[in-house]
Amino acid sequence: MSLPFTATRAILRKREGLEHPDGEIESLVSGLLDGSVADYQMTAWMMAVFFKGMTVGETTRLTRAMLGSGSELPSWGGGSRIVDKHSTGGVGDKISLIVAPIVAACGLRVPMISGRSLGHTGGTLDKLESIPGYTVHLEPARFMRIVDTVGCSIAGASQEIVPADRRMYALRDVAGIVESVPLIVSSILSKKAAAKLDGLVFDVKVGSGGFSSDRERARLLGQRLVETGTLLGMRCEALLTWMEEPLGAAAGNGLEAAESIRFLRGESVAGDLIEVTYEVAAAMLRVSGAEAEDDARLRVRDAVQSGRALERFEAMVRAQGGDTGVIDDPDVLSTAPIRLEVHSPEPGFVQGVRARAVGEIVVDLGGGRLKADDSVDPGVGVWFHARSGDPVEKGSILAEIHARDLSEARTAASRLLAAYEFGPAAPVRVPLVLETIVPDPSATAADESMRPSR
Ligand code: URA
């Protein structure tokens, strides 16, 4: 006969690396919310999870318990499939702004509940809020109406969705427990599952600007997201994508929104951004169950070239109160008063620009946040003219800093120059999508531990 639940017993069990019996994880989560489990007990248990890991079955139970702590969106009416994507976060990663309208233009519905920037990585909501009037605060009924009529909506999570995650994430943040694979998986998936998705694509960023430079660790996260998401009833795929250099030409909120609009207008934009965006969009079509590989790529391209994706973006901005004038004139989003060019100190080829350094420069210019309640400056950032593979002369323009004042711009310029690497020949080009992870039909729910790999 099993003993009654106590938080102490649950902590000791995980401390010893044992699997939780049915009901124990659920009692921890409900206890956190009703006050019978103290913050310090939840923190101790999560630290034990950090060191001992969890099985896929335990992670799925944790995700369901977190999901059950709040309200889900009501069921979607009949019609096209419901799909979304999640990025683990990178520098210059504006893919969400571009793929949501592309996939909507391909006939699917995309209810994208997104987050804000934290640390060196940017946040989709901050980028969209650089569009005057655009609101990310939508009641669930309005959010769903926009998805049903426009095909996509990008908004923040309401307070009612997964309150357990907000409490747990705040404890993880202050106690140094953010980087635990099972806790990341349950945090991401509980919020995504609340939107009742049919399909979900994960973009797991590998490299100094992304989730981890350790490809094995990124692969483990991708596999666990796919396995757990599948057990929760969604069709899932994960792409491991390279994040050693910022994605596209812009880093900074308004500049990235402008680059996204240029992409949807079919204007010439950076090849790396096109490559990863099209792969993520095609994967979203595949997880909807509707498309074969080649058809998916063709439909994605056609959605942009026909202008239909831009129309969906414009309709979304209008529906969320934003100024659609930015579609015709994206330059109005470059609002910082100071522009400072950064010049190449030598001739040769750019070998790379360190993404993490660029992310930190944008934060220090005021474009990111170190604490969850910091405000961000929509206008500041970096616009690149030369990135890896580009030939440069001594004195060529490498990039332009957008800043609030000249002394901040000068500091950013010298740090940016230090983030560049030059060499005598063009570097070997690497494909940016490193791997695609699909569900393993032979995987079982309980046989694998989710220990961190260090
Ligand atoms: N994003 C989330 O939503 N949760 C995590 O734990 C990490 C990234």
Tab-separated table of C-alpha atoms and ligand atoms in Angstrom:
chain	number	residue	atom	x	y	z
A	1	MET	CA	0.000	0.000	0.000
A	2	SER	CA	1.460	3.368	-0.930
A	3	LEU	CA	2.013	6.022	1.736
A	4	PRO	CA	0.029	9.278	1.600
A	5	PHE	CA	1.534	12.173	-0.331
A	6	THR	CA	3.930	14.526	1.335
A	7	ALA	CA	6.172	16.978	-0.491
A	8	THR	CA	9.143	15.783	1.576
A	9	ARG	CA	8.594	12.179	0.459
A	10	ALA	CA	8.378	13.317	-3.184
A	11	ILE	CA	11.600	15.347	-2.870
A	12	LEU	CA	13.445	12.408	-1.285
A	13	ARG	CA	12.208	10.041	-3.977
A	14	LYS	CA	13.524	12.248	-6.782
A	15	ARG	CA	16.714	12.987	-4.833
A	16	GLU	CA	17.362	9.228	-4.931
A	17	GLY	CA	16.688	9.173	-8.682
A	18	LEU	CA	13.489	7.119	-8.362
A	19	GLU	CA	10.385	7.400	-10.497
A	20	HIS	CA	7.314	9.066	-8.981
A	21	PRO	CA	4.214	6.900	-8.505
A	22	ASP	CA	0.969	8.026	-10.150
A	23	GLY	CA	-0.482	11.088	-8.470
A	24	GLU	CA	2.691	12.337	-6.767
A	25	ILE	CA	3.702	14.894	-9.405
A	26	GLU	CA	0.080	16.009	-9.710
A	27	SER	CA	-0.067	16.554	-5.899
A	28	LEU	CA	3.120	18.647	-5.990
A	29	VAL	CA	1.707	20.952	-8.669
A	30	SER	CA	-1.743	21.321	-7.107
A	31	GLY	CA	-0.108	21.771	-3.684
A	32	LEU	CA	2.035	24.633	-5.002
A	33	LEU	CA	-1.086	26.441	-6.139
A	34	ASP	CA	-3.224	25.795	-3.036
A	35	GLY	CA	-0.353	26.612	-0.652
A	36	SER	CA	0.064	23.143	0.885
A	37	VAL	CA	3.433	22.768	-0.895
A	38	ALA	CA	5.817	25.603	-0.021
A	39	ASP	CA	7.894	27.448	-2.638
A	40	TYR	CA	11.083	26.092	-1.033
A	41	GLN	CA	9.777	22.509	-1.311
A	42	MET	CA	8.898	22.939	-4.986
A	43	THR	CA	12.333	24.495	-5.543
A	44	ALA	CA	14.065	21.573	-3.793
A	45	TRP	CA	12.097	19.073	-5.891
A	46	MET	CA	12.935	20.900	-9.139
A	47	MET	CA	16.621	20.937	-8.153
A	48	ALA	CA	16.394	17.144	-7.628
A	49	VAL	CA	14.834	16.886	-11.114
A	50	PHE	CA	17.696	18.973	-12.477
A	51	PHE	CA	20.244	16.450	-11.178
A	52	LYS	CA	18.327	13.158	-11.495
A	53	GLY	CA	16.139	13.768	-14.543
A	54	MET	CA	12.668	12.427	-15.292
A	55	THR	CA	11.289	9.781	-17.620
A	56	VAL	CA	9.230	10.833	-20.612
A	57	GLY	CA	6.197	9.435	-18.769
A	58	GLU	CA	6.893	11.585	-15.699
A	59	THR	CA	7.460	14.646	-17.883
A	60	THR	CA	4.160	14.047	-19.650
A	61	ARG	CA	2.373	13.780	-16.283
A	62	LEU	CA	4.031	16.992	-15.083
A	63	THR	CA	3.001	18.757	-18.298
A	64	ARG	CA	-0.617	17.579	-17.909
A	65	ALA	CA	-0.673	18.661	-14.248
A	66	MET	CA	0.667	22.116	-15.179
A	67	LEU	CA	-1.828	22.393	-18.028
A	68	GLY	CA	-4.638	21.503	-15.595
A	69	SER	CA	-3.600	24.320	-13.235
A	70	GLY	CA	-5.354	26.872	-15.451
A	71	SER	CA	-7.828	27.151	-18.260
A	72	GLU	CA	-7.312	25.973	-21.826
A	73	LEU	CA	-8.706	27.648	-24.926
A	74	PRO	CA	-12.191	26.345	-25.760
A	75	SER	CA	-12.315	23.748	-28.570
A	76	TRP	CA	-11.752	25.050	-32.084
A	77	GLY	CA	-14.674	24.846	-34.487
A	78	GLY	CA	-14.353	22.583	-37.515
A	79	GLY	CA	-12.214	23.731	-40.404
A	80	SER	CA	-8.537	23.741	-41.124
A	81	ARG	CA	-5.902	22.214	-38.851
A	82	ILE	CA	-4.403	24.141	-35.930
A	83	VAL	CA	-0.586	24.366	-35.923
A	84	ASP	CA	2.115	26.378	-34.206
A	85	LYS	CA	5.889	26.558	-33.759
A	86	HIS	CA	8.159	27.222	-30.824
A	87	SER	CA	11.711	28.536	-30.950
A	88	THR	CA	14.090	28.042	-28.050
A	89	GLY	CA	15.237	31.612	-28.741
A	90	GLY	CA	18.055	33.206	-30.652
A	91	VAL	CA	19.502	36.498	-31.882
A	92	GLY	CA	17.757	38.073	-34.873
A	93	ASP	CA	15.232	35.229	-34.798
A	94	LYS	CA	12.160	36.852	-36.322
A	95	ILE	CA	10.866	33.641	-37.914
A	96	SER	CA	7.578	33.615	-35.949
A	97	LEU	CA	6.498	36.962	-37.434
A	98	ILE	CA	7.037	35.587	-40.933
A	99	VAL	CA	5.876	31.961	-40.702
A	100	ALA	CA	2.547	32.635	-38.970
A	101	PRO	CA	1.128	34.562	-41.976
A	102	ILE	CA	2.816	32.209	-44.475
A	103	VAL	CA	1.207	29.149	-42.902
A	104	ALA	CA	-2.129	30.985	-42.607
A	105	ALA	CA	-1.882	31.782	-46.325
A	106	CYS	CA	-1.424	28.046	-46.918
A	107	GLY	CA	-4.872	27.495	-45.380
A	108	LEU	CA	-4.006	26.449	-41.818
A	109	ARG	CA	-4.846	28.198	-38.540
A	110	VAL	CA	-1.988	29.452	-36.353
A	111	PRO	CA	-2.823	30.512	-32.751
A	112	MET	CA	0.635	31.645	-31.691
A	113	ILE	CA	0.997	32.370	-27.976
A	114	SER	CA	4.445	33.932	-27.728
A	115	GLY	CA	6.859	35.321	-25.177
A	116	ARG	CA	9.052	38.334	-24.531
A	117	SER	CA	12.793	38.753	-24.708
A	118	LEU	CA	14.919	37.698	-21.762
A	119	GLY	CA	18.708	37.911	-21.612
A	120	HIS	CA	20.532	37.921	-24.943
A	121	THR	CA	17.639	36.386	-26.950
A	122	GLY	CA	14.816	38.441	-28.469
A	123	GLY	CA	11.061	37.986	-27.980
A	124	THR	CA	8.325	37.889	-30.607
A	125	LEU	CA	5.904	40.060	-28.588
A	126	ASP	CA	8.445	42.875	-28.202
A	127	LYS	CA	9.091	42.852	-31.957
A	128	LEU	CA	5.380	43.070	-32.791
A	129	GLU	CA	4.794	45.786	-30.208
A	130	SER	CA	7.222	48.004	-32.128
A	131	ILE	CA	4.334	48.373	-34.634
A	132	PRO	CA	2.351	51.379	-33.314
A	133	GLY	CA	-0.985	50.296	-31.813
A	134	TYR	CA	-0.418	46.529	-32.097
A	135	THR	CA	-1.754	44.845	-28.977
A	136	VAL	CA	-0.602	41.446	-27.741
A	137	HIS	CA	-3.208	41.459	-24.941
A	138	LEU	CA	-6.226	39.615	-26.296
A	139	GLU	CA	-9.086	37.925	-24.490
A	140	PRO	CA	-9.242	34.251	-25.529
A	141	ALA	CA	-12.499	34.767	-27.483
A	142	ARG	CA	-10.997	37.657	-29.520
A	143	PHE	CA	-7.751	35.726	-30.062
A	144	MET	CA	-9.690	32.740	-31.425
A	145	ARG	CA	-11.903	34.946	-33.594
A	146	ILE	CA	-8.839	36.509	-35.226
A	147	VAL	CA	-7.317	33.068	-35.829
A	148	ASP	CA	-10.586	31.864	-37.377
A	149	THR	CA	-11.016	34.890	-39.645
A	150	VAL	CA	-7.418	35.924	-40.477
A	151	GLY	CA	-5.747	32.531	-40.148
A	152	CYS	CA	-3.180	33.626	-37.551
A	153	SER	CA	-2.821	35.690	-34.419
A	154	ILE	CA	0.298	36.327	-32.344
A	155	ALA	CA	-0.417	37.328	-28.746
A	156	GLY	CA	0.707	36.838	-25.140
A	157	ALA	CA	-0.595	34.190	-22.757
A	158	SER	CA	-3.505	35.298	-20.603
A	159	GLN	CA	-3.078	35.063	-16.813
A	160	GLU	CA	-5.456	32.079	-16.747
A	161	ILE	CA	-3.216	29.890	-18.948
A	162	VAL	CA	-0.883	27.581	-16.967
A	163	PRO	CA	-0.458	29.619	-13.754
A	164	ALA	CA	1.712	26.771	-12.390
A	165	ASP	CA	4.338	27.569	-15.036
A	166	ARG	CA	4.568	31.207	-13.983
A	167	ARG	CA	5.149	30.161	-10.346
A	168	MET	CA	7.591	27.377	-11.212
A	169	TYR	CA	9.527	29.436	-13.763
A	170	ALA	CA	10.003	32.279	-11.255
A	171	LEU	CA	11.434	29.775	-8.731
A	172	ARG	CA	13.679	28.164	-11.381
A	173	ASP	CA	14.933	31.573	-12.438
A	174	VAL	CA	16.120	32.669	-8.982
A	175	ALA	CA	17.375	29.218	-7.914
A	176	GLY	CA	19.493	28.438	-10.998
A	177	ILE	CA	17.254	25.629	-12.326
A	178	VAL	CA	16.285	27.002	-15.742
A	179	GLU	CA	18.464	24.633	-17.792
A	180	SER	CA	16.744	21.345	-16.940
A	181	VAL	CA	15.489	19.474	-20.013
A	182	PRO	CA	12.327	17.939	-18.432
A	183	LEU	CA	11.408	21.254	-16.774
A	184	ILE	CA	11.914	23.163	-20.043
A	185	VAL	CA	9.860	20.559	-21.921
A	186	SER	CA	6.932	20.702	-19.472
A	187	SER	CA	7.052	24.503	-19.329
A	188	ILE	CA	6.950	24.897	-23.124
A	189	LEU	CA	4.452	22.124	-23.820
A	190	SER	CA	1.944	22.972	-21.086
A	191	LYS	CA	1.493	26.429	-22.642
A	192	LYS	CA	1.357	25.100	-26.205
A	193	ALA	CA	-1.086	22.307	-25.292
A	194	ALA	CA	-3.437	24.923	-23.789
A	195	ALA	CA	-4.074	26.137	-27.366
A	196	LYS	CA	-5.341	22.653	-28.391
A	197	LEU	CA	-2.967	22.249	-31.337
A	198	ASP	CA	-3.007	19.495	-33.938
A	199	GLY	CA	0.648	20.001	-34.838
A	200	LEU	CA	3.705	21.707	-33.376
A	201	VAL	CA	7.198	22.377	-34.736
A	202	PHE	CA	10.159	23.112	-32.479
A	203	ASP	CA	13.093	25.193	-33.675
A	204	VAL	CA	15.895	24.239	-31.277
A	205	LYS	CA	18.788	26.658	-31.720
A	206	VAL	CA	22.297	25.225	-31.538
A	207	GLY	CA	25.222	27.592	-30.955
A	208	SER	CA	26.435	30.328	-28.654
A	209	GLY	CA	23.458	32.541	-29.521
A	210	GLY	CA	20.892	29.827	-28.862
A	211	PHE	CA	19.818	27.149	-26.393
A	212	SER	CA	23.181	25.365	-26.224
A	213	SER	CA	26.455	25.105	-28.135
A	214	ASP	CA	26.422	21.396	-27.325
A	215	ARG	CA	24.656	19.687	-30.212
A	216	GLU	CA	24.012	16.507	-28.176
A	217	ARG	CA	22.218	18.523	-25.542
A	218	ALA	CA	20.168	20.392	-28.149
A	219	ARG	CA	19.293	17.046	-29.758
A	220	LEU	CA	18.180	15.675	-26.373
A	221	LEU	CA	15.878	18.675	-25.896
A	222	GLY	CA	14.487	18.262	-29.441
A	223	GLN	CA	13.863	14.542	-28.911
A	224	ARG	CA	12.155	15.060	-25.552
A	225	LEU	CA	9.957	17.853	-26.928
A	226	VAL	CA	8.886	15.625	-29.820
A	227	GLU	CA	8.297	12.526	-27.640
A	228	THR	CA	6.365	14.364	-24.947
A	229	GLY	CA	4.374	16.468	-27.438
A	230	THR	CA	3.432	13.284	-29.280
A	231	LEU	CA	2.240	11.640	-26.043
A	232	LEU	CA	0.097	14.732	-25.467
A	233	GLY	CA	-1.617	14.098	-28.806
A	234	MET	CA	0.125	16.576	-31.117
A	235	ARG	CA	1.991	15.764	-34.332
A	236	CYS	CA	5.471	17.098	-33.684
A	237	GLU	CA	8.786	17.681	-35.447
A	238	ALA	CA	11.908	19.418	-34.168
A	239	LEU	CA	14.512	21.139	-36.325
A	240	LEU	CA	17.968	21.744	-34.897
A	241	THR	CA	19.112	25.011	-36.471
A	242	TRP	CA	22.419	26.840	-36.333
A	243	MET	CA	22.595	29.960	-34.140
A	244	GLU	CA	26.263	30.927	-34.083
A	245	GLU	CA	25.554	34.121	-36.029
A	246	PRO	CA	22.469	36.408	-35.865
A	247	LEU	CA	19.712	35.315	-38.244
A	248	GLY	CA	19.095	37.812	-41.049
A	249	ALA	CA	20.286	41.408	-41.300
A	250	ALA	CA	18.525	42.884	-38.266
A	251	ALA	CA	18.874	42.457	-34.508
A	252	GLY	CA	16.583	44.660	-32.392
A	253	ASN	CA	12.810	44.866	-32.130
A	254	GLY	CA	11.647	47.431	-34.702
A	255	LEU	CA	14.460	46.599	-37.127
A	256	GLU	CA	13.472	42.917	-37.022
A	257	ALA	CA	9.798	43.732	-37.567
A	258	ALA	CA	10.854	45.824	-40.598
A	259	GLU	CA	12.977	42.976	-41.963
A	260	SER	CA	10.041	40.568	-41.525
A	261	ILE	CA	7.767	42.882	-43.513
A	262	ARG	CA	10.401	43.156	-46.262
A	263	PHE	CA	10.551	39.352	-46.382
A	264	LEU	CA	6.774	39.114	-46.800
A	265	ARG	CA	6.865	41.855	-49.454
A	266	GLY	CA	9.140	39.553	-51.434
A	267	GLU	CA	12.069	41.977	-51.236
A	268	SER	CA	15.610	40.727	-51.214
A	269	VAL	CA	16.483	39.616	-47.685
A	270	ALA	CA	19.321	37.604	-46.179
A	271	GLY	CA	19.668	34.053	-47.511
A	272	ASP	CA	20.060	32.485	-44.052
A	273	LEU	CA	16.730	33.938	-42.943
A	274	ILE	CA	15.015	32.606	-46.072
A	275	GLU	CA	16.549	29.151	-45.603
A	276	VAL	CA	15.476	28.598	-41.992
A	277	THR	CA	12.083	30.327	-42.336
A	278	TYR	CA	11.057	28.211	-45.317
A	279	GLU	CA	12.128	25.005	-43.547
A	280	VAL	CA	10.161	25.875	-40.397
A	281	ALA	CA	7.077	26.805	-42.456
A	282	ALA	CA	7.320	23.585	-44.500
A	283	ALA	CA	7.608	21.543	-41.286
A	284	MET	CA	4.444	23.260	-39.976
A	285	LEU	CA	2.618	22.163	-43.113
A	286	ARG	CA	3.954	18.612	-42.687
A	287	VAL	CA	2.809	18.311	-39.046
A	288	SER	CA	-0.646	19.474	-40.122
A	289	GLY	CA	-0.767	16.120	-41.922
A	290	ALA	CA	-1.727	17.808	-45.174
A	291	GLU	CA	1.505	17.990	-47.120
A	292	ALA	CA	4.214	15.815	-48.564
A	293	GLU	CA	7.749	17.218	-48.281
A	294	ASP	CA	8.113	18.748	-51.757
A	295	ASP	CA	4.550	20.053	-51.906
A	296	ALA	CA	5.059	21.805	-48.564
A	297	ARG	CA	8.111	23.732	-49.808
A	298	LEU	CA	6.362	24.767	-53.027
A	299	ARG	CA	3.265	25.982	-51.209
A	300	VAL	CA	5.347	27.997	-48.751
A	301	ARG	CA	7.246	29.735	-51.560
A	302	ASP	CA	4.025	30.432	-53.443
A	303	ALA	CA	2.391	31.944	-50.345
A	304	VAL	CA	5.144	34.594	-50.253
A	305	GLN	CA	5.560	35.161	-53.989
A	306	SER	CA	1.810	35.560	-54.552
A	307	GLY	CA	1.582	38.226	-51.821
A	308	ARG	CA	-0.976	36.152	-49.881
A	309	ALA	CA	1.268	35.859	-46.815
A	310	LEU	CA	1.724	39.653	-46.729
A	311	GLU	CA	-2.068	40.062	-46.910
A	312	ARG	CA	-2.456	37.733	-43.895
A	313	PHE	CA	0.160	39.730	-41.966
A	314	GLU	CA	-1.600	43.000	-42.785
A	315	ALA	CA	-4.971	41.530	-41.733
A	316	MET	CA	-3.469	40.328	-38.429
A	317	VAL	CA	-1.902	43.733	-37.691
A	318	ARG	CA	-5.232	45.461	-38.460
A	319	ALA	CA	-7.224	43.002	-36.321
A	320	GLN	CA	-4.871	43.622	-33.387
A	321	GLY	CA	-5.114	47.400	-33.633
A	322	GLY	CA	-1.761	48.013	-35.324
A	323	ASP	CA	-0.902	50.721	-37.862
A	324	THR	CA	-0.917	48.973	-41.241
A	325	GLY	CA	1.013	51.915	-42.735
A	326	VAL	CA	4.171	50.038	-41.671
A	327	ILE	CA	3.497	47.494	-44.416
A	328	ASP	CA	4.074	50.109	-47.152
A	329	ASP	CA	6.853	51.869	-45.283
A	330	PRO	CA	8.711	49.530	-42.893
A	331	ASP	CA	11.443	52.173	-42.462
A	332	VAL	CA	9.148	54.025	-40.016
A	333	LEU	CA	10.035	51.267	-37.530
A	334	SER	CA	13.668	52.514	-37.384
A	335	THR	CA	13.018	55.149	-34.738
A	336	ALA	CA	16.375	55.495	-32.937
A	337	PRO	CA	17.813	59.022	-33.403
A	338	ILE	CA	21.480	57.982	-33.759
A	339	ARG	CA	22.894	55.866	-36.624
A	340	LEU	CA	26.569	54.977	-36.469
A	341	GLU	CA	28.355	53.004	-39.166
A	342	VAL	CA	30.906	50.351	-38.238
A	343	HIS	CA	33.726	49.952	-40.786
A	344	SER	CA	35.959	47.021	-41.613
A	345	PRO	CA	39.504	47.407	-40.253
A	346	GLU	CA	40.967	45.118	-42.934
A	347	PRO	CA	40.248	43.584	-46.354
A	348	GLY	CA	39.230	39.920	-46.608
A	349	PHE	CA	36.148	37.836	-45.921
A	350	VAL	CA	33.875	37.899	-42.891
A	351	GLN	CA	34.227	34.532	-41.158
A	352	GLY	CA	31.423	35.136	-38.682
A	353	VAL	CA	29.792	37.532	-36.214
A	354	ARG	CA	29.297	36.057	-32.739
A	355	ALA	CA	25.559	35.917	-32.100
A	356	ARG	CA	25.726	36.020	-28.341
A	357	ALA	CA	27.843	39.186	-28.365
A	358	VAL	CA	25.337	40.845	-30.715
A	359	GLY	CA	22.440	39.829	-28.455
A	360	GLU	CA	24.204	41.370	-25.471
A	361	ILE	CA	24.938	44.589	-27.404
A	362	VAL	CA	21.232	44.944	-28.263
A	363	VAL	CA	20.271	44.411	-24.600
A	364	ASP	CA	22.776	47.085	-23.490
A	365	LEU	CA	21.471	49.526	-26.110
A	366	GLY	CA	18.079	49.118	-24.357
A	367	GLY	CA	16.508	46.669	-26.816
A	368	GLY	CA	16.274	43.692	-24.436
A	369	ARG	CA	15.662	42.943	-20.800
A	370	LEU	CA	17.633	41.416	-17.968
A	371	LYS	CA	14.641	41.213	-15.618
A	372	ALA	CA	11.125	40.179	-16.611
A	373	ASP	CA	9.667	43.620	-15.747
A	374	ASP	CA	12.265	45.749	-17.629
A	375	SER	CA	10.866	47.791	-20.521
A	376	VAL	CA	12.438	47.599	-23.992
A	377	ASP	CA	13.296	50.268	-26.537
A	378	PRO	CA	11.737	49.332	-29.892
A	379	GLY	CA	14.046	51.474	-32.033
A	380	VAL	CA	17.561	50.385	-31.097
A	381	GLY	CA	19.613	47.548	-32.564
A	382	VAL	CA	22.040	46.570	-35.299
A	383	TRP	CA	21.516	46.410	-39.076
A	384	PHE	CA	24.166	44.277	-40.764
A	385	HIS	CA	25.634	45.037	-44.182
A	386	ALA	CA	28.293	42.277	-44.097
A	387	ARG	CA	28.063	38.860	-42.465
A	388	SER	CA	29.826	35.534	-42.850
A	389	GLY	CA	31.010	34.799	-46.364
A	390	ASP	CA	30.841	38.446	-47.502
A	391	PRO	CA	33.983	40.007	-49.037
A	392	VAL	CA	34.997	43.361	-47.501
A	393	GLU	CA	37.537	46.079	-48.232
A	394	LYS	CA	39.296	48.083	-45.553
A	395	GLY	CA	36.721	50.755	-44.644
A	396	SER	CA	33.639	48.915	-46.044
A	397	ILE	CA	30.477	49.315	-43.976
A	398	LEU	CA	29.980	46.212	-41.830
A	399	ALA	CA	26.915	47.319	-39.913
A	400	GLU	CA	24.918	50.261	-38.656
A	401	ILE	CA	24.215	50.778	-34.958
A	402	HIS	CA	20.820	52.296	-34.080
A	403	ALA	CA	21.034	53.939	-30.660
A	404	ARG	CA	19.483	56.548	-28.362
A	405	ASP	CA	22.724	58.476	-27.826
A	406	LEU	CA	26.148	58.775	-29.379
A	407	SER	CA	28.201	57.470	-26.492
A	408	GLU	CA	26.091	54.271	-26.299
A	409	ALA	CA	26.427	53.917	-30.078
A	410	ARG	CA	30.244	54.255	-29.892
A	411	THR	CA	30.506	51.632	-27.150
A	412	ALA	CA	28.263	49.286	-29.136
A	413	ALA	CA	30.321	49.878	-32.303
A	414	SER	CA	33.601	48.856	-30.687
A	415	ARG	CA	31.992	45.780	-29.100
A	416	LEU	CA	30.446	44.845	-32.445
A	417	LEU	CA	33.789	45.102	-34.213
A	418	ALA	CA	35.239	42.721	-31.619
A	419	ALA	CA	32.413	40.240	-32.410
A	420	TYR	CA	33.508	40.070	-36.080
A	421	GLU	CA	36.066	37.573	-37.303
A	422	PHE	CA	37.920	38.117	-40.598
A	423	GLY	CA	40.005	35.787	-42.777
A	424	PRO	CA	41.676	35.690	-46.188
A	425	ALA	CA	39.148	33.337	-47.884
A	426	ALA	CA	35.393	32.744	-47.758
A	427	PRO	CA	34.475	30.278	-44.987
A	428	VAL	CA	32.888	26.938	-45.885
A	429	ARG	CA	29.125	27.368	-45.873
A	430	VAL	CA	27.248	25.073	-43.477
A	431	PRO	CA	23.570	24.141	-43.890
A	432	LEU	CA	21.605	25.965	-41.214
A	433	VAL	CA	19.121	23.176	-40.568
A	434	LEU	CA	21.382	20.625	-38.924
A	435	GLU	CA	18.850	17.870	-38.228
A	436	THR	CA	15.158	17.089	-38.303
A	437	ILE	CA	13.770	15.028	-35.425
A	438	VAL	CA	10.523	13.147	-35.972
A	439	PRO	CA	8.708	10.866	-33.498
A	440	ASP	CA	10.290	7.446	-33.045
A	441	PRO	CA	7.464	4.927	-33.397
A	442	SER	CA	9.339	2.398	-31.226
A	443	ALA	CA	9.874	4.790	-28.281
A	444	THR	CA	8.098	3.893	-25.044
A	445	ALA	CA	6.900	6.334	-22.466
A	446	ALA	CA	8.802	5.053	-19.471
A	447	ASP	CA	12.154	3.652	-20.468
A	448	GLU	CA	14.392	6.677	-20.839
A	449	SER	CA	15.641	9.007	-18.163
A	450	MET	CA	15.914	12.708	-18.899
A	451	ARG	CA	19.110	13.442	-17.016
A	452	PRO	CA	21.060	16.498	-17.966
A	453	SER	CA	24.070	15.491	-20.031
A	454	ARG	CA	26.655	16.922	-17.708
B	1	URA	N1	10.720	28.740	-22.539
B	1	URA	C1	9.726	28.410	-21.689
B	1	URA	O1	8.565	28.718	-21.919
B	1	URA	N2	10.043	27.732	-20.581
B	1	URA	C2	11.301	27.344	-20.286
B	1	URA	O2	11.501	26.708	-19.278
B	1	URA	C3	12.315	27.692	-21.174
B	1	URA	C4	12.002	28.391	-22.297
